[in-house]
Short mmCIF file of C-alpha atoms and ligand atoms in Angstrom, two decimals:
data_model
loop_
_atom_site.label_atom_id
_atom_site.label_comp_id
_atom_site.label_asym_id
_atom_site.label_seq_id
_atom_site.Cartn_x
_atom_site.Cartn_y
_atom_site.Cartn_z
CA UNK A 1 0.00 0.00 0.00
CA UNK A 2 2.94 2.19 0.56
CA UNK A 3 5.21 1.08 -2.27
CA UNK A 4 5.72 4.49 -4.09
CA UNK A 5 8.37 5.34 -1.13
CA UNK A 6 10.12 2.24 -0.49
CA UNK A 7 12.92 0.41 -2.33
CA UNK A 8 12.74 -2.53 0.19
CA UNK A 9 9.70 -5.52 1.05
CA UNK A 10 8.96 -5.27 4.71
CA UNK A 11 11.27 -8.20 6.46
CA UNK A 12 8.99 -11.51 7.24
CA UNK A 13 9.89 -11.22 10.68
CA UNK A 14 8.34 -7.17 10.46
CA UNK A 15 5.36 -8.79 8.99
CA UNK A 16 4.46 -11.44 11.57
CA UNK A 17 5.58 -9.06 14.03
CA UNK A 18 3.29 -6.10 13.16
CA UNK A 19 0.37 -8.25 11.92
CA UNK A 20 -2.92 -7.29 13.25
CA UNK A 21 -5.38 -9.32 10.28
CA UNK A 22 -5.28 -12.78 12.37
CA UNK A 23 -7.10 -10.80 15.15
CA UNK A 24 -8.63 -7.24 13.91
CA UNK A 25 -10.38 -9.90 11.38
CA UNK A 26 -13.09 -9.69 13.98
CA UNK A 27 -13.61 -5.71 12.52
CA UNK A 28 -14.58 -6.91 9.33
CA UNK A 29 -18.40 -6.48 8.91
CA UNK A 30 -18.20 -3.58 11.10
CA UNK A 31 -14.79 -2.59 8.34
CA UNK A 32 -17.52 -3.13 5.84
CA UNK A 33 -19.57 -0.99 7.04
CA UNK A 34 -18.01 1.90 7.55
CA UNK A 35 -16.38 1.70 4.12
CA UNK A 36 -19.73 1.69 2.50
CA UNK A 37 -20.93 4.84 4.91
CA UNK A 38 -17.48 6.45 3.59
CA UNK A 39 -18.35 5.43 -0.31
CA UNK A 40 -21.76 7.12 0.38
CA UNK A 41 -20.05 10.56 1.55
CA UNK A 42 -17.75 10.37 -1.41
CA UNK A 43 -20.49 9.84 -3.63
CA UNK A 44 -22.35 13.01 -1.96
CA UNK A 45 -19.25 15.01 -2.46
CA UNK A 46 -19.29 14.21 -6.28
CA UNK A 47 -15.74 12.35 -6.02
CA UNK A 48 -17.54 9.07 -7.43
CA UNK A 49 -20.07 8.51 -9.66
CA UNK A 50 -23.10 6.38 -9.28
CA UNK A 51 -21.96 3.73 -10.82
CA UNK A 52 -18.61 3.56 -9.31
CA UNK A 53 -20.65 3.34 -5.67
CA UNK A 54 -22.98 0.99 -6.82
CA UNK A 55 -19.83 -1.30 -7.61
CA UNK A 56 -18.60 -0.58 -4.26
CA UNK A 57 -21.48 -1.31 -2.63
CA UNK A 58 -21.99 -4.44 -4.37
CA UNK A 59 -17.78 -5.50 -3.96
CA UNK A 60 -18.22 -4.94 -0.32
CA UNK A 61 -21.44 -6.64 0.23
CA UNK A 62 -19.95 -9.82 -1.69
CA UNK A 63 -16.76 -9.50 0.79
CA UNK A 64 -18.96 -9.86 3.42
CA UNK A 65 -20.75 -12.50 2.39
CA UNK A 66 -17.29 -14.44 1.89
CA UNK A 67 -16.58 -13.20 4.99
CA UNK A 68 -19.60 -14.56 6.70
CA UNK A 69 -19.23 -18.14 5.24
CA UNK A 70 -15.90 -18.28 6.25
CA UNK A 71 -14.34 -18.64 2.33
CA UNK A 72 -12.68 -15.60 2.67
CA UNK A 73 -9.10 -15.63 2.43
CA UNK A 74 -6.92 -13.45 4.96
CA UNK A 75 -3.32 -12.50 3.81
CA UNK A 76 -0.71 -11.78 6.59
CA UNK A 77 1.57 -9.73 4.23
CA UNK A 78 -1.57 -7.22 3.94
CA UNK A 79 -1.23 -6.62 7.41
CA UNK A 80 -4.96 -6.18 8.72
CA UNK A 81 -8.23 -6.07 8.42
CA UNK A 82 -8.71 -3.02 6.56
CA UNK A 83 -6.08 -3.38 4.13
CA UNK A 84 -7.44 -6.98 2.93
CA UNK A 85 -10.58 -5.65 2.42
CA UNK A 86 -9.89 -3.02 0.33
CA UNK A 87 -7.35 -5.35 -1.68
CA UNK A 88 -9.59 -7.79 -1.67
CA UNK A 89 -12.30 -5.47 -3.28
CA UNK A 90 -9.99 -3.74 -5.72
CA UNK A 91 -9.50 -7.17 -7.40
CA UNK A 92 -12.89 -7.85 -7.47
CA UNK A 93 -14.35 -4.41 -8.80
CA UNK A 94 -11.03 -2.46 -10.23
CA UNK A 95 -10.41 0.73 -10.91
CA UNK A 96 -13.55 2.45 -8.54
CA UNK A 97 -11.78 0.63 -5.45
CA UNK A 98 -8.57 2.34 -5.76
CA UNK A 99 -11.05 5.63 -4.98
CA UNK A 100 -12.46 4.29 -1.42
CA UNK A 101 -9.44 5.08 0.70
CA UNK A 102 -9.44 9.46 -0.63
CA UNK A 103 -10.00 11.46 2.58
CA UNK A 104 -9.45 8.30 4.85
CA UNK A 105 -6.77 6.82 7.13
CA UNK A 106 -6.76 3.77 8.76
CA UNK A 107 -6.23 5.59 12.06
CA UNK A 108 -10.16 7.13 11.77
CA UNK A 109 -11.09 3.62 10.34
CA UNK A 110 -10.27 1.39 13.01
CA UNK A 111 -11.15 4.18 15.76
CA UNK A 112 -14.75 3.85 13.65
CA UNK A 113 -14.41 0.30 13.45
CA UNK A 114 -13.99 -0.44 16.83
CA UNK A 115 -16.62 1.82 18.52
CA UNK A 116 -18.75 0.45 16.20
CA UNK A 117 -18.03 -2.96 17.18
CA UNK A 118 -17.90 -2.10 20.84
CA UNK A 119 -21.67 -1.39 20.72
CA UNK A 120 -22.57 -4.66 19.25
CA UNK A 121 -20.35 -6.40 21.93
CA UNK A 122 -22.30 -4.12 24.49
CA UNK A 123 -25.30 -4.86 23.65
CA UNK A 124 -24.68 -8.78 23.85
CA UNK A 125 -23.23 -8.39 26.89
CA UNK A 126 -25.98 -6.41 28.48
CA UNK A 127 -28.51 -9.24 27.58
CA UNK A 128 -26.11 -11.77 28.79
CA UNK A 129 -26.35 -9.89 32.16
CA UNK A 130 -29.95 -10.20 31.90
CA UNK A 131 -29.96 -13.55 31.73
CA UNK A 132 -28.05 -14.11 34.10
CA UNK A 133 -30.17 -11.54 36.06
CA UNK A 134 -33.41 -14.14 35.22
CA UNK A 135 -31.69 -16.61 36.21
CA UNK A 136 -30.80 -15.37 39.72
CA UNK A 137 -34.38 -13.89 40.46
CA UNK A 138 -35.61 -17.70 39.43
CA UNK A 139 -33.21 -18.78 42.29
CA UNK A 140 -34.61 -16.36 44.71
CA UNK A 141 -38.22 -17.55 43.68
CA UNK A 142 -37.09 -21.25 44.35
CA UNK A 143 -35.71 -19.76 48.31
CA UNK A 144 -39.04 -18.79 48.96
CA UNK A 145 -39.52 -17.87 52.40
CA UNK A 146 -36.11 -19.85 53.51
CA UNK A 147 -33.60 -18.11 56.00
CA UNK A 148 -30.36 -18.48 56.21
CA UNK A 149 -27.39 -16.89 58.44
CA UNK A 150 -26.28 -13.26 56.77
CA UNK A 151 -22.61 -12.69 57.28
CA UNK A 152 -20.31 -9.64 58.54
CA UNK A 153 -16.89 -11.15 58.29
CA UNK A 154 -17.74 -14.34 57.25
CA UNK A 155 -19.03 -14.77 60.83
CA UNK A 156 -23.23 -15.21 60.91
CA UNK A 157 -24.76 -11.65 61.67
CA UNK A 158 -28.62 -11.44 61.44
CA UNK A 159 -30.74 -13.51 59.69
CA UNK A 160 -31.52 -13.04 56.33
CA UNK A 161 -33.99 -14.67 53.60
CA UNK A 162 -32.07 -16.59 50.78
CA UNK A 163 -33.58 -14.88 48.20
CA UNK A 164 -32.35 -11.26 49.60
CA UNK A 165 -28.76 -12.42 49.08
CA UNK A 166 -29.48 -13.56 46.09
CA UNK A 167 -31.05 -10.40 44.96
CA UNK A 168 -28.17 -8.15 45.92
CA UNK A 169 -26.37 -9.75 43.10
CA UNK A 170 -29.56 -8.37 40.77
CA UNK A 171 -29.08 -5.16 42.02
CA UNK A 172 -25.02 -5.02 41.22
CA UNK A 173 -25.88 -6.44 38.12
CA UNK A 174 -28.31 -3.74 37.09
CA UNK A 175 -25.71 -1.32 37.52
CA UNK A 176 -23.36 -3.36 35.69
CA UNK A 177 -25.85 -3.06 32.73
CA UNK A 178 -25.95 0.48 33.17
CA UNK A 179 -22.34 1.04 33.26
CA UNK A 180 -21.87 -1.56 29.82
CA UNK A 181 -24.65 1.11 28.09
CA UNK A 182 -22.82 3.80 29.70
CA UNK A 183 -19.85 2.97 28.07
CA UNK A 184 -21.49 2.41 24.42
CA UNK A 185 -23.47 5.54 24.52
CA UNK A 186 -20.15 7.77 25.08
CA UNK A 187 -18.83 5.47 22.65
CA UNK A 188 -21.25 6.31 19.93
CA UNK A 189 -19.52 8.94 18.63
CA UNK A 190 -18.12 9.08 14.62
CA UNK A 191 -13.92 9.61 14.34
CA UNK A 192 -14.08 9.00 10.67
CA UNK A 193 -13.46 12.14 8.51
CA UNK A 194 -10.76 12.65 11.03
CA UNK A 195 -8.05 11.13 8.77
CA UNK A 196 -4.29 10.51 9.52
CA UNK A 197 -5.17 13.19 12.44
CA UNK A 198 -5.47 16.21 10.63
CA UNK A 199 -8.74 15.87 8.25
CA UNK A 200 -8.56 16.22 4.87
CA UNK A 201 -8.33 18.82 2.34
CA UNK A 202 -11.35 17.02 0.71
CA UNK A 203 -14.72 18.05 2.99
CA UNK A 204 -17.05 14.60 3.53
CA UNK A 205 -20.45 15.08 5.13
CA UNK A 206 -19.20 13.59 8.71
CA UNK A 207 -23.16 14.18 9.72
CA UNK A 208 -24.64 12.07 6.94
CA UNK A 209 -22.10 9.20 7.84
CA UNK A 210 -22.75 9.13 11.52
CA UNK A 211 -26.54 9.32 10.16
CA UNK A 212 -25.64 6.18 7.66
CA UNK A 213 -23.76 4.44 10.98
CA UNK A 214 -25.71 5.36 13.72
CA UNK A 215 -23.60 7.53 15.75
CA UNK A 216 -25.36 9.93 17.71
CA UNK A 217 -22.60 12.44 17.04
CA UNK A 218 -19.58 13.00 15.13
CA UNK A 219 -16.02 13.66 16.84
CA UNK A 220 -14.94 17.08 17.39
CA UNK A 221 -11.22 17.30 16.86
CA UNK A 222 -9.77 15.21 14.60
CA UNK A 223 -5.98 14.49 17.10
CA UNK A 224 -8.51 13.33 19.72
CA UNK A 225 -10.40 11.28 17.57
CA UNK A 226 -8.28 9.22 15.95
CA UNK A 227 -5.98 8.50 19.39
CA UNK A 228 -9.01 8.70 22.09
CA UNK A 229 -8.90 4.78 23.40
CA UNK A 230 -11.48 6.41 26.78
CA UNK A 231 -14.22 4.37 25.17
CA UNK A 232 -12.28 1.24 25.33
CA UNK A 233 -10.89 1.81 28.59
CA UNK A 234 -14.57 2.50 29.35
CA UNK A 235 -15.72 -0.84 28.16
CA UNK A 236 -12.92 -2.76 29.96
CA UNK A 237 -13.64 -0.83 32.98
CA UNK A 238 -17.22 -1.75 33.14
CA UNK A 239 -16.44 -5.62 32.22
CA UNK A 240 -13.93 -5.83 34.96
CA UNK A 241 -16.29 -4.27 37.63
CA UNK A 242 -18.88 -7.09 36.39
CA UNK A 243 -16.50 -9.39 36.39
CA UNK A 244 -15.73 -8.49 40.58
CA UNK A 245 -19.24 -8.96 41.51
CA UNK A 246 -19.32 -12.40 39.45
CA UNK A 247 -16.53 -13.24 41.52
CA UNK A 248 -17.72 -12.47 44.61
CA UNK A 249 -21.27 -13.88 43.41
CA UNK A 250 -19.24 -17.52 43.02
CA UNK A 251 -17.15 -16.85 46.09
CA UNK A 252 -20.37 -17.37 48.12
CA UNK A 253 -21.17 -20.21 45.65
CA UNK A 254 -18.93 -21.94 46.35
CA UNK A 255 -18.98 -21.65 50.32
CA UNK A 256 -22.64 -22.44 49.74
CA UNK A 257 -21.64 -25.73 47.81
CA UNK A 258 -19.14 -26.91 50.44
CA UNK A 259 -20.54 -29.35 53.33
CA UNK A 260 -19.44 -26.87 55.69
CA UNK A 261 -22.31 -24.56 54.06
CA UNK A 262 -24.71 -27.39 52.31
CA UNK A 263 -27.02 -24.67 51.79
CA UNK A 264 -26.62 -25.23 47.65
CA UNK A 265 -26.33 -27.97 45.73
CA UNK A 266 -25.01 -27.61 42.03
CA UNK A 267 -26.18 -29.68 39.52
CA UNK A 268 -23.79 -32.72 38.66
CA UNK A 269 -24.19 -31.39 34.72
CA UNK A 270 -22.35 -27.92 36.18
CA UNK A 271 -20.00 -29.91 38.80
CA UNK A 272 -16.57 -32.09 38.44
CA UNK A 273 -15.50 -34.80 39.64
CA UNK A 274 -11.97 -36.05 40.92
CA UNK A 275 -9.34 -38.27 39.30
CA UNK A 276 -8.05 -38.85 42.21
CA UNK A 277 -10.81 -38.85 44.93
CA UNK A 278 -13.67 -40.53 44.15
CA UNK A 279 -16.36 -38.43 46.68
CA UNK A 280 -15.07 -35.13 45.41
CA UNK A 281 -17.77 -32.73 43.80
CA UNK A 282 -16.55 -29.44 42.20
CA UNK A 283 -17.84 -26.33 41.77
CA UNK A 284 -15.59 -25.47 38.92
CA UNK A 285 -17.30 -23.24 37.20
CA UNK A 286 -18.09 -20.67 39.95
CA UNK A 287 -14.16 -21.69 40.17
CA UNK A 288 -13.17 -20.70 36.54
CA UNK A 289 -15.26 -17.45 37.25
CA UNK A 290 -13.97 -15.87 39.68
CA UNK A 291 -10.67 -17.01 38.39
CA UNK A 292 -11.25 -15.30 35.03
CA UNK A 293 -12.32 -11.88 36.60
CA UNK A 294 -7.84 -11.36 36.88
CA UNK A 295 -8.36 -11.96 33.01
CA UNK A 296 -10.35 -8.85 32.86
CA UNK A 297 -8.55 -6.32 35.66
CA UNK A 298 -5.99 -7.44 33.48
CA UNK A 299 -7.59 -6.33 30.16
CA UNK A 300 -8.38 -3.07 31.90
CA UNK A 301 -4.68 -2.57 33.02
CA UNK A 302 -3.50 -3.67 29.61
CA UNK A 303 -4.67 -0.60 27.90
CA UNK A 304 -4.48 1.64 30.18
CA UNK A 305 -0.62 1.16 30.69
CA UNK A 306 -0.55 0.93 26.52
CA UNK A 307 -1.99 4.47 26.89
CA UNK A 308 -0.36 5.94 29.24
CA UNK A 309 2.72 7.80 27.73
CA UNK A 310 1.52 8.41 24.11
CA UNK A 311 2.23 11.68 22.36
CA UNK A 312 -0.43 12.84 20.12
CA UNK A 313 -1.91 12.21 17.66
CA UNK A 314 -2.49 8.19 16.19
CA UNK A 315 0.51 5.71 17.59
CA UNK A 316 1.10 2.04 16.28
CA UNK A 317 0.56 1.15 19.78
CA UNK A 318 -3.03 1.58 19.53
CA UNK A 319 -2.86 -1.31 17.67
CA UNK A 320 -2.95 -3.06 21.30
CA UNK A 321 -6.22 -1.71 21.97
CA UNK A 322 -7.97 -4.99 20.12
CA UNK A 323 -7.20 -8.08 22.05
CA UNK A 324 -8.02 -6.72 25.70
CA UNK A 325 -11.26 -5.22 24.40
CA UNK A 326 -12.38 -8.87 22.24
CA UNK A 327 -11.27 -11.42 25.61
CA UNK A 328 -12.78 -9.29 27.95
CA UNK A 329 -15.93 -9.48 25.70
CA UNK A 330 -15.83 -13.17 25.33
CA UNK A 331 -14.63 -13.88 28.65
CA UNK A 332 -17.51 -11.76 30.13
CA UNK A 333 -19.84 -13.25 27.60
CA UNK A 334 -19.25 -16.72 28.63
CA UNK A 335 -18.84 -16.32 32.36
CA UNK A 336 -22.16 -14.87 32.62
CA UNK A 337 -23.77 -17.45 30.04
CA UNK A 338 -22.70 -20.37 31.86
CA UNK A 339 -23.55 -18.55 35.47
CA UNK A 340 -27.15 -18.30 34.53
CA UNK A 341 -27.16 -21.74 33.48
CA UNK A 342 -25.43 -23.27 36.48
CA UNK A 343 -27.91 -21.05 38.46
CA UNK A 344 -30.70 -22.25 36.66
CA UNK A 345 -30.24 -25.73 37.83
CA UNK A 346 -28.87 -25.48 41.56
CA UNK A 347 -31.38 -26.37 44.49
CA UNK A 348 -31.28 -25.05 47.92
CA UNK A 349 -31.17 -27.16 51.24
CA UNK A 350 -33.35 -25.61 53.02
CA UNK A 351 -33.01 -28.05 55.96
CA UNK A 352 -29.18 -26.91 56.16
CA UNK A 353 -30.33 -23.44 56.09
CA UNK A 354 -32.62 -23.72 58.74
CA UNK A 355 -30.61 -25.41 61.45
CA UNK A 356 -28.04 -23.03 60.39
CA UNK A 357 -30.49 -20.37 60.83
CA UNK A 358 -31.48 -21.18 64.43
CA UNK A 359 -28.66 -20.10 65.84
CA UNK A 360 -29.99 -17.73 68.66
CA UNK A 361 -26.81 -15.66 68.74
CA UNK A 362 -28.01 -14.29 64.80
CA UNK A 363 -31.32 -12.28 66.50
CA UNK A 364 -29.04 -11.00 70.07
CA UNK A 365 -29.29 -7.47 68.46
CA UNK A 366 -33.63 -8.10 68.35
CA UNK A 367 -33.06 -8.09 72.33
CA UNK A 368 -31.04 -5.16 72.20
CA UNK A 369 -33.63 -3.23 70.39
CA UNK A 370 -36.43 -5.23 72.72
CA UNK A 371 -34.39 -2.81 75.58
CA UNK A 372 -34.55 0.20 73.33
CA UNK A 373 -37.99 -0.01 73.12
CA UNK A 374 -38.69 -0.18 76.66
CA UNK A 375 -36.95 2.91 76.96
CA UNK A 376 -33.03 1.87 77.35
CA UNK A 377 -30.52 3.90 75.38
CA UNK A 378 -28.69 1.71 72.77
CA UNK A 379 -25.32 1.21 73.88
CA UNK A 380 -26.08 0.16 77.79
CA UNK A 381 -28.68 -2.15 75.78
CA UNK A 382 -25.70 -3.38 73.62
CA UNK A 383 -23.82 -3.81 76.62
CA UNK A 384 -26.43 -5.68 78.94
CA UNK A 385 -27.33 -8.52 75.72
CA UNK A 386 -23.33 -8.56 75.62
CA UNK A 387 -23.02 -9.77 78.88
CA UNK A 388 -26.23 -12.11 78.44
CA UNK A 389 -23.96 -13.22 75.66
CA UNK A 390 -20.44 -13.94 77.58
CA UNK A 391 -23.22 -15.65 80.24
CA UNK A 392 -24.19 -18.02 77.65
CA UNK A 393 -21.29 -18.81 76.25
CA UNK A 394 -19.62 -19.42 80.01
CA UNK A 395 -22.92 -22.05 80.59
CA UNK A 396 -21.71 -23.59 77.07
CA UNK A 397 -25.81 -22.98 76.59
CA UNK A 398 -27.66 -20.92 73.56
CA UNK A 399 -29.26 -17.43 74.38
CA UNK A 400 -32.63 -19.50 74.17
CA UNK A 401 -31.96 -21.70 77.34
CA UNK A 402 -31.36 -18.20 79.97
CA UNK A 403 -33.85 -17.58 81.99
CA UNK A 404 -36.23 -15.18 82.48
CA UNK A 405 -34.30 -14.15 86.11
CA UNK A 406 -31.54 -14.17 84.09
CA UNK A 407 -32.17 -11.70 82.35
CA UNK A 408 -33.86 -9.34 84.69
CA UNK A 409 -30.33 -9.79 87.01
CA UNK A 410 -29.10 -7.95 84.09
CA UNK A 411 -32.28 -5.42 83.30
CA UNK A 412 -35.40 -5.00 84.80
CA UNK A 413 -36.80 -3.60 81.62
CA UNK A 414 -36.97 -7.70 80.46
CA UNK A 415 -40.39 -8.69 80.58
CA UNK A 416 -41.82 -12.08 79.56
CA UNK A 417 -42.12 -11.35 76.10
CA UNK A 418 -38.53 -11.12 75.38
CA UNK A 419 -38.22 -14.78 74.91
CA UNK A 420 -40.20 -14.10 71.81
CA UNK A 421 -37.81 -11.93 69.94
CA UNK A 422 -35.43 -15.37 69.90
CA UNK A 423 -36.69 -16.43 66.62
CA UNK A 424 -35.66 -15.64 63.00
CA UNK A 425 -38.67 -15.12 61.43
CA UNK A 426 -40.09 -12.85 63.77
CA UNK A 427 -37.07 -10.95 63.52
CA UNK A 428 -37.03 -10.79 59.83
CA UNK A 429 -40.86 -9.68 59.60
CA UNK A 430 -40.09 -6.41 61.56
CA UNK A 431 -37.58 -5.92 59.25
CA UNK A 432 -40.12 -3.77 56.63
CA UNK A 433 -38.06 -0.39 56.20
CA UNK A 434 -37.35 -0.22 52.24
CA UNK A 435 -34.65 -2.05 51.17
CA UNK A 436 -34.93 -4.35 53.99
CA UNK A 437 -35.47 -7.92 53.96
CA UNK A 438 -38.99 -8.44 55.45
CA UNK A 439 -40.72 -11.50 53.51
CA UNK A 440 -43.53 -8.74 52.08
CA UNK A 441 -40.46 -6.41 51.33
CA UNK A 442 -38.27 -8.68 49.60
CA UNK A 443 -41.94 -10.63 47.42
CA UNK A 444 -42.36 -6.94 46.63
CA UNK A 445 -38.77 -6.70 45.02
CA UNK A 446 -38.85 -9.96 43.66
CA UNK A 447 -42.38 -8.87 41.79
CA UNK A 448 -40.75 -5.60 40.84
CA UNK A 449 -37.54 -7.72 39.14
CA UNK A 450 -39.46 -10.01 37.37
CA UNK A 451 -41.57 -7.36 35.97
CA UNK A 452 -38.43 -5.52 35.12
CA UNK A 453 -36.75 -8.18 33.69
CA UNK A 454 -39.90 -9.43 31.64
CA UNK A 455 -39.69 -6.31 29.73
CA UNK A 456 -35.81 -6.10 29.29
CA UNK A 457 -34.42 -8.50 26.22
CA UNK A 458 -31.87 -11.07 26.86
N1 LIG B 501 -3.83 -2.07 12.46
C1 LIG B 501 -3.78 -0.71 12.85
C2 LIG B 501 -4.32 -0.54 14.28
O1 LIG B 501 -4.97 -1.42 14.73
C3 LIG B 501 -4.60 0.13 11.95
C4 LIG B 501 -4.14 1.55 11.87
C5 LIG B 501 -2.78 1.60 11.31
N2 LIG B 501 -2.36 2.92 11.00
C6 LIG B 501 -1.10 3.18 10.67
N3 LIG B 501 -0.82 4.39 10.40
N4 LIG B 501 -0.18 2.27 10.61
O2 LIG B 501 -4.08 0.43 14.95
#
């Protein structure tokens, strides 16, 4: 492409060195696209002629269907993806293809390219989330009105329903989807017309190709637009902060699916099995999860470091920008697919829940607020349940088996009725401030999700 000044062929180590087409392949429909948006503002600008578009059109719409049945052929010694296309459709059309590339660089090409298919990837990856999203609420359903211990430290707190920890990873995933459309709709933004980094001296319509792509707007100086990578970072940013709550979503997964836990049991079509032990049941894929979420900080940290101390305006090292951004796409993509899957098909044990949640030491704060009510401020009540506490545990007894004297050597303000505020499900029904999880409170939430969630594709 850039004979005219050079005497010598590129080495063959240079070539497979600076290569991009076995990867940025992956641009070409979106490469496609933007080529026939450019041919368009061309033809507007009266630097083709009908005909010569309509051949353009037509070479580029047979290149991608060759592309799409996999018979195209990619050359390495073209480089990438942009520069196989357009050799590709200057031997199939002639002449009117050596035209396409006036007023264009591949700097604003793959800047278009890759926005453009950013938003595709986004959009994918937002359903994925809300199936993954279904597939949680469907878990929370199957919990019904089941408690189990919640956990501060990894030490049992209060008591909780099931289905409330399970919707907290709804809610983190609902701002991951925001975040992922976040990203695409600052993304949506046209570079092309920007050129090498400097325009051109020939004026496209930059409006009636962001109209032709569907940008919402077209760049606004040309050195930002063909070196901005934001978007990207953007993307990887909001992957990677999925890709934490997945993590910690299979962190408790797994302690669920442990016998220490038993409160979940995975499906043996989403578990593995032991060469060596023959009892062993694995939760591998909550495994490979949270595993592959370093995959993605790592994505995110990839580009940002490739970033980091580039002059203005377009550097080869852009040209890193691609692989992060497609594995943390597919590595999101699949994590989440095969999360709502797994999810779709693990039972609770309810039974383990249960004796797990009668531990009387989960509702000691219900006595504490039993005090406030009767009039005691909140830290001597803290204090006097405290001691009730240390009492207990001195006996080698539960809270449940004090007695009523007991407690009254501690406070007078015990009456009989304390003994009631022992038990979880009491405890959880006063529990009806917004957000909290009361059984009407967190039905409520669950009707409000799958309402949501009806409505939302995936
Ligand atoms: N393969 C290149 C990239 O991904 C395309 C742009 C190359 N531009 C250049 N001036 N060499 O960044």
């Amino acid at each position: 492409m850039w004979h005219g000044r050079f005497s010598k062929d590129p080495s063959a180590r240079l070539r497979a060195y600076g290569q991009s087409v076995s990867f940025d392949q992956r641009l070409a429909l979106q490469d496609i696209a933007g080529s026939k948006a450019h041919a368009a503002a061309l033809r507007k600008a009266r630097l083709l002629t009908p005909n010569e578009l309509k051949s353009i059109h037509r070479g580029l719409e047979s290149i991608a269907r060759e592309i799409r049945a996999g018979k195209f052929v990619w050359r390495e010694e073209l480089e990438d993806v942009h520069m196989n296309i357009e050799a590709a459709l200057t031997r199939k059309i002639g002449a009117p293809g050596a035209k396409l590339h006036t007023a264009r660089s591949r700097n604003d090409q793959v800047a278009t390219d890759l926005r453009l298919w950013m938003r595709e990837a986004t959009a994918d990856l937002v359903s994925a989330v809300r199936g993954l999203q279904k597939s949680l609420v469907g878990l929370a359903v199957r919990g019904g009105d089941a408690i189990m211990p919640g956990y501060t430290h990894l030490q049992r707190a209060q008591p909780v329903l099931a289905a409330h920890h399970v919707l907290a990873y709804v809610e983190m995933l609902e701002r991951d989807a925001g975040r992922l459309a976040d990203a695409a709709q600052r993304a949506n933004v046209l570079p092309l017309g920007s050129g090498a980094l400097a325009g051109s001296t020939i004026a496209l319509d930059r409006r009636f190709m962001a109209r032709q792509l569907g940008f919402d707007d077209v760049s606004q100086n040309s050195m930002d637009a063909v070196s901005d990578r934001d978007f990207a970072c953007e993307f990887l940013s909001a992957c990677a902060i999925t890709g934490m709550h997945l993590s910690r979503l299979c962190e408790d997964t797994i302690l669920w699916a442990s016998s220490e836990f038993g409160f979940l049991a995975l499906s043996d079509a989403h578990t593995t099995g032991s060469s060596l032990m023959p009892q062993k049941k694995n939760p591998d894929i909550a495994e490979l999860a949270r595993g592959k979420t370093g995959r993605l900080y790592g994505n995110l940290f990839s580009l940002l470091t490739t970033l980091k101390g580039l002059p203005l305006a377009y550097n080869r090292d852009l040209q890193e920008d691609k692989e992060p951004v497609f594995d943390s796409a597919d590595t999101l993509g699949a994590s989440l697919e095969i999360l709502a899957e797994m999810f779709g098909a693990a039972r609770w044990d309810k039974r383990r829940m249960a004796a797990a949640a009668d531990d009387a030491l989960l509702v000691a704060t219900d006595w504490a607020d039993y005090l406030v009510r009767q009039g005691l401020a909140f830290r001597e009540a803290h204090r006097v349940v405290g001691t009730l506490v240390a009492l207990s545990v001195q006996r080698g007894v539960t809270l449940r088996d004090l007695s009523l004297g007991d407690l009254q050597a501690e406070s007078k303000l015990f009456k009989a009725g304390a003994m009631k505020c022992l038990d979880a499900a009491r405890s959880l029904r006063a529990r009806t401030a917004e957000g909290a999880p009361s059984p009407k409170r967190v039905a409520a939430r669950l009707a409000w999700w799958g309402k949501r969630l009806a409505s939302a594709k995936s």
